[in-house]
N, CA, C and O atoms as a Tinker XYZ file with bonds, in Angstrom:
   308  protein
     1  N    -21.573000  -11.932000   -0.875000    73     2
     2  CA   -20.320000  -12.613000   -0.679000    64     1     3
     3  C    -20.100000  -12.772000    0.813000    63     2     4     5
     4  O    -20.060000  -11.793000    1.559000    81     3
     5  N    -19.963000  -13.978000    1.222000    73     3     6
     6  CA   -19.763000  -14.246000    2.637000    64     5     7
     7  C    -18.573000  -15.163000    2.795000    63     6     8     9
     8  O    -18.727000  -16.382000    2.870000    81     7
     9  N    -17.399000  -14.590000    2.845000    73     7    10
    10  CA   -16.221000  -15.407000    3.081000    64     9    11
    11  C    -15.350000  -14.708000    4.096000    63    10    12    13
    12  O    -15.086000  -13.510000    3.996000    81    11
    13  N    -14.916000  -15.461000    5.060000    73    11    14
    14  CA   -14.036000  -14.866000    6.061000    64    13    15
    15  C    -12.602000  -15.244000    5.737000    63    14    16    17
    16  O    -12.314000  -16.371000    5.333000    81    15
    17  N    -11.722000  -14.296000    5.917000    73    15    18
    18  CA   -10.312000  -14.543000    5.656000    64    17    19
    19  C     -9.507000  -14.036000    6.833000    63    18    20    21
    20  O     -9.839000  -13.023000    7.449000    81    19
    21  N     -8.455000  -14.753000    7.129000    73    19    22
    22  CA    -7.569000  -14.290000    8.190000    64    21    23
    23  C     -6.560000  -13.317000    7.596000    63    22    24    25
    24  O     -6.402000  -13.230000    6.378000    81    23
    25  N     -5.893000  -12.602000    8.459000    73    23    26
    26  CA    -4.913000  -11.609000    8.000000    64    25    27
    27  C     -3.868000  -12.293000    7.129000    63    26    28    29
    28  O     -3.282000  -13.301000    7.525000    81    27
    29  N     -3.640000  -11.745000    5.953000    73    27    30
    30  CA    -2.632000  -12.275000    5.045000    64    29    31
    31  C     -3.122000  -13.372000    4.125000    63    30    32    33
    32  O     -2.366000  -13.826000    3.266000    81    31
    33  N     -4.357000  -13.814000    4.272000    73    31    34
    34  CA    -4.856000  -14.856000    3.385000    64    33    35
    35  C     -5.522000  -14.232000    2.167000    63    34    36    37
    36  O     -5.849000  -13.045000    2.157000    81    35
    37  N     -5.713000  -15.039000    1.161000    73    35    38
    38  CA    -6.296000  -14.573000   -0.091000    64    37    39
    39  C     -7.752000  -15.012000   -0.146000    63    38    40    41
    40  O     -8.052000  -16.178000    0.114000    81    39
    41  N     -8.659000  -14.104000   -0.478000    73    39    42
    42  CA   -10.065000  -14.503000   -0.606000    64    41    43
    43  C    -10.217000  -15.581000   -1.677000    63    42    44    45
    44  O     -9.502000  -15.564000   -2.679000    81    43
    45  N    -11.123000  -16.498000   -1.478000    73    43    46
    46  CA   -11.305000  -17.596000   -2.422000    64    45    47
    47  C    -12.409000  -17.327000   -3.432000    63    46    48    49
    48  O    -12.652000  -18.152000   -4.313000    81    47
    49  N    -13.077000  -16.192000   -3.319000    73    47    50
    50  CA   -14.202000  -15.904000   -4.200000    64    49    51
    51  C    -13.901000  -14.676000   -5.046000    63    50    52    53
    52  O    -13.472000  -13.644000   -4.530000    81    51
    53  N    -14.127000  -14.795000   -6.337000    73    51    54
    54  CA   -13.978000  -13.669000   -7.260000    64    53    55
    55  C    -15.369000  -13.306000   -7.744000    63    54    56    57
    56  O    -16.105000  -14.160000   -8.238000    81    55
    57  N    -15.726000  -12.045000   -7.602000    73    55    58
    58  CA   -17.047000  -11.586000   -8.031000    64    57    59
    59  C    -16.931000  -10.990000   -9.431000    63    58    60    61
    60  O    -16.490000   -9.850000   -9.578000    81    59
    61  N    -17.321000  -11.746000  -10.467000    73    59    62
    62  CA   -17.191000  -11.247000  -11.840000    64    61    63
    63  C    -18.163000  -10.125000  -12.183000    63    62    64    65
    64  O    -18.098000   -9.568000  -13.279000    81    63
    65  N    -19.066000   -9.782000  -11.257000    73    63    66
    66  CA   -19.996000   -8.682000  -11.528000    64    65    67
    67  C    -19.424000   -7.336000  -11.096000    63    66    68    69
    68  O    -20.016000   -6.293000  -11.369000    81    67
    69  N    -18.274000   -7.355000  -10.423000    73    67    70
    70  CA   -17.625000   -6.121000   -9.979000    64    69    71
    71  C    -16.270000   -5.997000  -10.659000    63    70    72    73
    72  O    -15.535000   -6.980000  -10.756000    81    71
    73  N    -15.929000   -4.799000  -11.133000    73    71    74
    74  CA   -14.632000   -4.640000  -11.795000    64    73    75
    75  C    -13.476000   -4.831000  -10.821000    63    74    76    77
    76  O    -13.582000   -4.540000   -9.630000    81    75
    77  N    -12.389000   -5.321000  -11.357000    73    75    78
    78  CA   -11.149000   -5.508000  -10.602000    64    77    79
    79  C    -10.069000   -4.682000  -11.286000    63    78    80    81
    80  O     -9.967000   -4.706000  -12.513000    81    79
    81  N     -9.264000   -3.956000  -10.526000    73    79    82
    82  CA    -8.231000   -3.121000  -11.132000    64    81    83
    83  C     -7.240000   -3.967000  -11.930000    63    82    84    85
    84  O     -6.740000   -3.520000  -12.963000    81    83
    85  N     -6.953000   -5.172000  -11.466000    73    83    86
    86  CA    -6.029000   -6.043000  -12.200000    64    85    87
    87  C     -6.626000   -6.445000  -13.550000    63    86    88    89
    88  O     -5.930000   -6.450000  -14.565000    81    87
    89  N     -7.911000   -6.780000  -13.555000    73    87    90
    90  CA    -8.550000   -7.163000  -14.820000    64    89    91
    91  C     -8.752000   -5.960000  -15.727000    63    90    92    93
    92  O     -8.673000   -6.091000  -16.949000    81    91
    93  N     -9.013000   -4.786000  -15.150000    73    91    94
    94  CA    -9.139000   -3.568000  -15.958000    64    93    95
    95  C     -7.806000   -3.281000  -16.639000    63    94    96    97
    96  O     -7.773000   -2.952000  -17.825000    81    95
    97  N     -6.714000   -3.404000  -15.900000    73    95    98
    98  CA    -5.375000   -3.195000  -16.466000    64    97    99
    99  C     -5.130000   -4.199000  -17.592000    63    98   100   101
   100  O     -4.605000   -3.843000  -18.647000    81    99
   101  N     -5.513000   -5.453000  -17.360000    73    99   102
   102  CA    -5.386000   -6.482000  -18.389000    64   101   103
   103  C     -6.185000   -6.092000  -19.632000    63   102   104   105
   104  O     -5.707000   -6.263000  -20.754000    81   103
   105  N     -7.381000   -5.576000  -19.443000    73   103   106
   106  CA    -8.206000   -5.161000  -20.582000    64   105   107
   107  C     -7.563000   -4.001000  -21.332000    63   106   108   109
   108  O     -7.580000   -3.970000  -22.562000    81   107
   109  N     -6.995000   -3.049000  -20.597000    73   107   110
   110  CA    -6.297000   -1.938000  -21.253000    64   109   111
   111  C     -5.164000   -2.453000  -22.133000    63   110   112   113
   112  O     -4.891000   -1.893000  -23.195000    81   111
   113  N     -4.507000   -3.522000  -21.689000    73   111   114
   114  CA    -3.376000   -4.068000  -22.434000    64   113   115
   115  C     -3.813000   -5.025000  -23.546000    63   114   116   117
   116  O     -2.977000   -5.583000  -24.256000    81   115
   117  N     -5.118000   -5.207000  -23.690000    73   115   118
   118  CA    -5.613000   -6.099000  -24.736000    64   117   119
   119  C     -5.561000   -7.563000  -24.347000    63   118   120   121
   120  O     -5.572000   -8.441000  -25.209000    81   119
   121  N     -5.504000   -7.830000  -23.044000    73   119   122
   122  CA    -5.426000   -9.203000  -22.558000    64   121   123
   123  C     -6.752000   -9.932000  -22.649000    63   122   124   125
   124  O     -7.760000   -9.381000  -23.091000    81   123
   125  N     -6.726000  -11.179000  -22.222000    73   123   126
   126  CA    -7.914000  -12.028000  -22.300000    64   125   127
   127  C     -8.516000  -12.337000  -20.934000    63   126   128   129
   128  O     -9.590000  -12.934000  -20.852000    81   127
   129  N     -7.839000  -11.938000  -19.868000    73   127   130
   130  CA    -8.275000  -12.292000  -18.521000    64   129   131
   131  C     -9.067000  -11.162000  -17.874000    63   130   132   133
   132  O     -8.645000  -10.583000  -16.873000    81   131
   133  N    -10.210000  -10.862000  -18.456000    73   131   134
   134  CA   -11.075000   -9.803000  -17.943000    64   133   135
   135  C    -12.517000  -10.119000  -18.326000    63   134   136   137
   136  O    -12.788000  -10.962000  -19.182000    81   135
   137  N    -13.417000   -9.424000  -17.671000    73   135   138
   138  CA   -14.847000   -9.623000  -17.910000    64   137   139
   139  C    -15.441000   -8.367000  -18.546000    63   138   140   141
   140  O    -14.795000   -7.321000  -18.617000    81   139
   141  N    -16.671000   -8.496000  -18.999000    73   139   142
   142  CA   -17.354000   -7.361000  -19.624000    64   141   143
   143  C    -17.409000   -6.162000  -18.677000    63   142   144   145
   144  O    -17.252000   -5.023000  -19.116000    81   143
   145  N    -17.628000   -6.404000  -17.396000    73   143   146
   146  CA   -17.687000   -5.300000  -16.433000    64   145   147
   147  C    -16.354000   -4.542000  -16.397000    63   146   148   149
   148  O    -16.342000   -3.327000  -16.202000    81   147
   149  N    -15.242000   -5.244000  -16.581000    73   147   150
   150  CA   -13.930000   -4.595000  -16.617000    64   149   151
   151  C    -13.768000   -3.786000  -17.901000    63   150   152   153
   152  O    -13.213000   -2.687000  -17.888000    81   151
   153  N    -14.256000   -4.338000  -19.006000    73   151   154
   154  CA   -14.166000   -3.623000  -20.285000    64   153   155
   155  C    -15.062000   -2.389000  -20.289000    63   154   156   157
   156  O    -14.754000   -1.403000  -20.958000    81   155
   157  N    -16.173000   -2.436000  -19.542000    73   155   158
   158  CA   -17.022000   -1.245000  -19.407000    64   157   159
   159  C    -16.255000   -0.118000  -18.718000    63   158   160   161
   160  O    -16.375000    1.046000  -19.101000    81   159
   161  N    -15.473000   -0.463000  -17.708000    73   159   162
   162  CA   -14.651000    0.538000  -17.023000    64   161   163
   163  C    -13.642000    1.124000  -18.001000    63   162   164   165
   164  O    -13.439000    2.337000  -18.030000    81   163
   165  N    -13.015000    0.276000  -18.795000    73   163   166
   166  CA   -12.039000    0.745000  -19.786000    64   165   167
   167  C    -12.696000    1.738000  -20.736000    63   166   168   169
   168  O    -12.136000    2.800000  -21.011000    81   167
   169  N    -13.877000    1.400000  -21.238000    73   167   170
   170  CA   -14.564000    2.310000  -22.161000    64   169   171
   171  C    -14.883000    3.642000  -21.485000    63   170   172   173
   172  O    -14.739000    4.698000  -22.100000    81   171
   173  N    -15.311000    3.597000  -20.236000    73   171   174
   174  CA   -15.608000    4.827000  -19.507000    64   173   175
   175  C    -14.375000    5.683000  -19.297000    63   174   176   177
   176  O    -14.421000    6.902000  -19.458000    81   175
   177  N    -13.273000    5.045000  -18.938000    73   175   178
   178  CA   -12.021000    5.788000  -18.739000    64   177   179
   179  C    -11.566000    6.391000  -20.059000    63   178   180   181
   180  O    -11.120000    7.538000  -20.100000    81   179
   181  N    -11.676000    5.625000  -21.134000    73   179   182
   182  CA   -11.226000    6.130000  -22.433000    64   181   183
   183  C    -12.063000    7.308000  -22.919000    63   182   184   185
   184  O    -11.559000    8.159000  -23.651000    81   183
   185  N    -13.322000    7.371000  -22.527000    73   183   186
   186  CA   -14.130000    8.545000  -22.885000    64   185   187
   187  C    -13.578000    9.791000  -22.219000    63   186   188   189
   188  O    -13.535000   10.862000  -22.825000    81   187
   189  N    -13.155000    9.648000  -20.969000    73   187   190
   190  CA   -12.616000   10.790000  -20.222000    64   189   191
   191  C    -11.160000   11.062000  -20.565000    63   190   192   193
   192  O    -10.718000   12.211000  -20.550000    81   191
   193  N    -10.412000   10.004000  -20.875000    73   191   194
   194  CA    -8.975000   10.133000  -21.151000    64   193   195
   195  C     -8.613000    9.183000  -22.290000    63   194   196   197
   196  O     -8.195000    8.052000  -22.045000    81   195
   197  N     -8.771000    9.640000  -23.537000    73   195   198
   198  CA    -8.532000    8.770000  -24.687000    64   197   199
   199  C     -7.128000    8.163000  -24.736000    63   198   200   201
   200  O     -6.918000    7.133000  -25.376000    81   199
   201  N     -6.176000    8.797000  -24.067000    73   199   202
   202  CA    -4.799000    8.301000  -24.095000    64   201   203
   203  C     -4.539000    7.217000  -23.046000    63   202   204   205
   204  O     -3.404000    6.758000  -22.913000    81   203
   205  N     -5.546000    6.807000  -22.313000    73   203   206
   206  CA    -5.364000    5.869000  -21.200000    64   205   207
   207  C     -4.756000    4.543000  -21.643000    63   206   208   209
   208  O     -3.879000    4.018000  -20.956000    81   207
   209  N     -5.191000    3.993000  -22.757000    73   207   210
   210  CA    -4.632000    2.714000  -23.229000    64   209   211
   211  C     -3.146000    2.869000  -23.527000    63   210   212   213
   212  O     -2.349000    2.006000  -23.160000    81   211
   213  N     -2.767000    3.957000  -24.188000    73   211   214
   214  CA    -1.349000    4.193000  -24.475000    64   213   215
   215  C     -0.540000    4.282000  -23.189000    63   214   216   217
   216  O      0.582000    3.780000  -23.119000    81   215
   217  N     -1.107000    4.920000  -22.177000    73   215   218
   218  CA    -0.403000    5.040000  -20.898000    64   217   219
   219  C     -0.210000    3.675000  -20.243000    63   218   220   221
   220  O      0.842000    3.414000  -19.659000    81   219
   221  N     -1.203000    2.814000  -20.334000    73   219   222
   222  CA    -1.077000    1.470000  -19.769000    64   221   223
   223  C      0.008000    0.683000  -20.492000    63   222   224   225
   224  O      0.801000   -0.013000  -19.859000    81   223
   225  N      0.042000    0.793000  -21.812000    73   223   226
   226  CA     1.059000    0.091000  -22.601000    64   225   227
   227  C      2.450000    0.631000  -22.272000    63   226   228   229
   228  O      3.395000   -0.141000  -22.114000    81   227
   229  N      2.574000    1.947000  -22.170000    73   227   230
   230  CA     3.864000    2.545000  -21.823000    64   229   231
   231  C      4.289000    2.147000  -20.414000    63   230   232   233
   232  O      5.471000    1.908000  -20.167000    81   231
   233  N      3.340000    2.074000  -19.496000    73   231   234
   234  CA     3.641000    1.650000  -18.135000    64   233   235
   235  C      4.181000    0.224000  -18.122000    63   234   236   237
   236  O      5.172000   -0.056000  -17.447000    81   235
   237  N      3.542000   -0.676000  -18.858000    73   235   238
   238  CA     4.001000   -2.068000  -18.910000    64   237   239
   239  C      5.399000   -2.147000  -19.524000    63   238   240   241
   240  O      6.243000   -2.906000  -19.047000    81   239
   241  N      5.645000   -1.375000  -20.568000    73   239   242
   242  CA     6.973000   -1.374000  -21.191000    64   241   243
   243  C      8.035000   -0.892000  -20.200000    63   242   244   245
   244  O      9.133000   -1.446000  -20.148000    81   243
   245  N      7.710000    0.137000  -19.415000    73   243   246
   246  CA     8.648000    0.625000  -18.402000    64   245   247
   247  C      8.932000   -0.457000  -17.361000    63   246   248   249
   248  O     10.084000   -0.668000  -16.982000    81   247
   249  N      7.892000   -1.138000  -16.902000    73   247   250
   250  CA     8.082000   -2.195000  -15.911000    64   249   251
   251  C      9.010000   -3.286000  -16.436000    63   250   252   253
   252  O      9.866000   -3.785000  -15.705000    81   251
   253  N      8.841000   -3.652000  -17.693000    73   251   254
   254  CA     9.701000   -4.669000  -18.296000    64   253   255
   255  C     11.137000   -4.171000  -18.357000    63   254   256   257
   256  O     12.063000   -4.900000  -18.001000    81   255
   257  N     11.331000   -2.921000  -18.810000    73   255   258
   258  CA    12.693000   -2.369000  -18.876000    64   257   259
   259  C     13.330000   -2.306000  -17.496000    63   258   260   261
   260  O     14.497000   -2.664000  -17.334000    81   259
   261  N     12.579000   -1.858000  -16.509000    73   259   262
   262  CA    13.116000   -1.738000  -15.150000    64   261   263
   263  C     13.499000   -3.104000  -14.587000    63   262   264   265
   264  O     14.555000   -3.245000  -13.971000    81   263
   265  N     12.661000   -4.098000  -14.792000    73   263   266
   266  CA    12.972000   -5.444000  -14.297000    64   265   267
   267  C     14.198000   -6.018000  -14.989000    63   266   268   269
   268  O     15.043000   -6.637000  -14.343000    81   267
   269  N     14.299000   -5.820000  -16.292000    73   267   270
   270  CA    15.485000   -6.306000  -17.015000    64   269   271
   271  C     16.749000   -5.617000  -16.520000    63   270   272   273
   272  O     17.779000   -6.264000  -16.330000    81   271
   273  N     16.673000   -4.307000  -16.312000    73   271   274
   274  CA    17.825000   -3.557000  -15.816000    64   273   275
   275  C     18.246000   -4.069000  -14.442000    63   274   276   277
   276  O     19.424000   -4.337000  -14.209000    81   275
   277  N     17.283000   -4.204000  -13.537000    73   275   278
   278  CA    17.603000   -4.667000  -12.190000    64   277   279
   279  C     18.141000   -6.094000  -12.195000    63   278   280   281
   280  O     19.061000   -6.413000  -11.442000    81   279
   281  N     17.581000   -6.941000  -13.027000    73   279   282
   282  CA    18.083000   -8.310000  -13.127000    64   281   283
   283  C     19.521000   -8.309000  -13.634000    63   282   284   285
   284  O     20.361000   -9.052000  -13.127000    81   283
   285  N     19.801000   -7.479000  -14.631000    73   283   286
   286  CA    21.158000   -7.391000  -15.169000    64   285   287
   287  C     22.123000   -6.866000  -14.107000    63   286   288   289
   288  O     23.226000   -7.395000  -13.962000    81   287
   289  N     21.728000   -5.849000  -13.375000    73   287   290
   290  CA    22.590000   -5.256000  -12.356000    64   289   291
   291  C     22.892000   -6.219000  -11.206000    63   290   292   293
   292  O     23.950000   -6.129000  -10.583000    81   291
   293  N     21.986000   -7.118000  -10.931000    73   291   294
   294  CA    22.173000   -8.040000   -9.812000    64   293   295
   295  C     22.620000   -9.426000  -10.254000    63   294   296   297
   296  O     22.804000  -10.316000   -9.424000    81   295
   297  N     22.794000   -9.610000  -11.553000    73   295   298
   298  CA    23.280000  -10.887000  -12.065000    64   297   299
   299  C     22.231000  -11.976000  -12.160000    63   298   300   301
   300  O     22.567000  -13.155000  -12.275000    81   299
   301  N     20.978000  -11.597000  -12.112000    73   299   302
   302  CA    19.902000  -12.582000  -12.247000    64   301   303
   303  C     19.699000  -12.859000  -13.729000    63   302   304   305
   304  O     19.566000  -11.936000  -14.532000    81   303
   305  N     19.675000  -14.143000  -14.085000    73   303   306
   306  CA    19.468000  -14.497000  -15.499000    64   305   307
   307  C     18.243000  -15.359000  -15.663000    63   306   308
   308  O     17.911000  -15.754000  -16.781000    81   307
């Protein structure tokens, strides 16, 4: 991978042969935006911590509740 980026810019290349934490999280949640390499990480984590998928789902539910609460408190609809 040979791409130069300036401070604050986003790289334009995604390497599907390397796992990405965002795609791994998506795989834990049963999403569709991940690659086999990301699902391999999920399987490895689940061997060490079988409850990992439940934790990811609970984390997402908390984020949704927190955002709804904050939106309600600030009047955002």
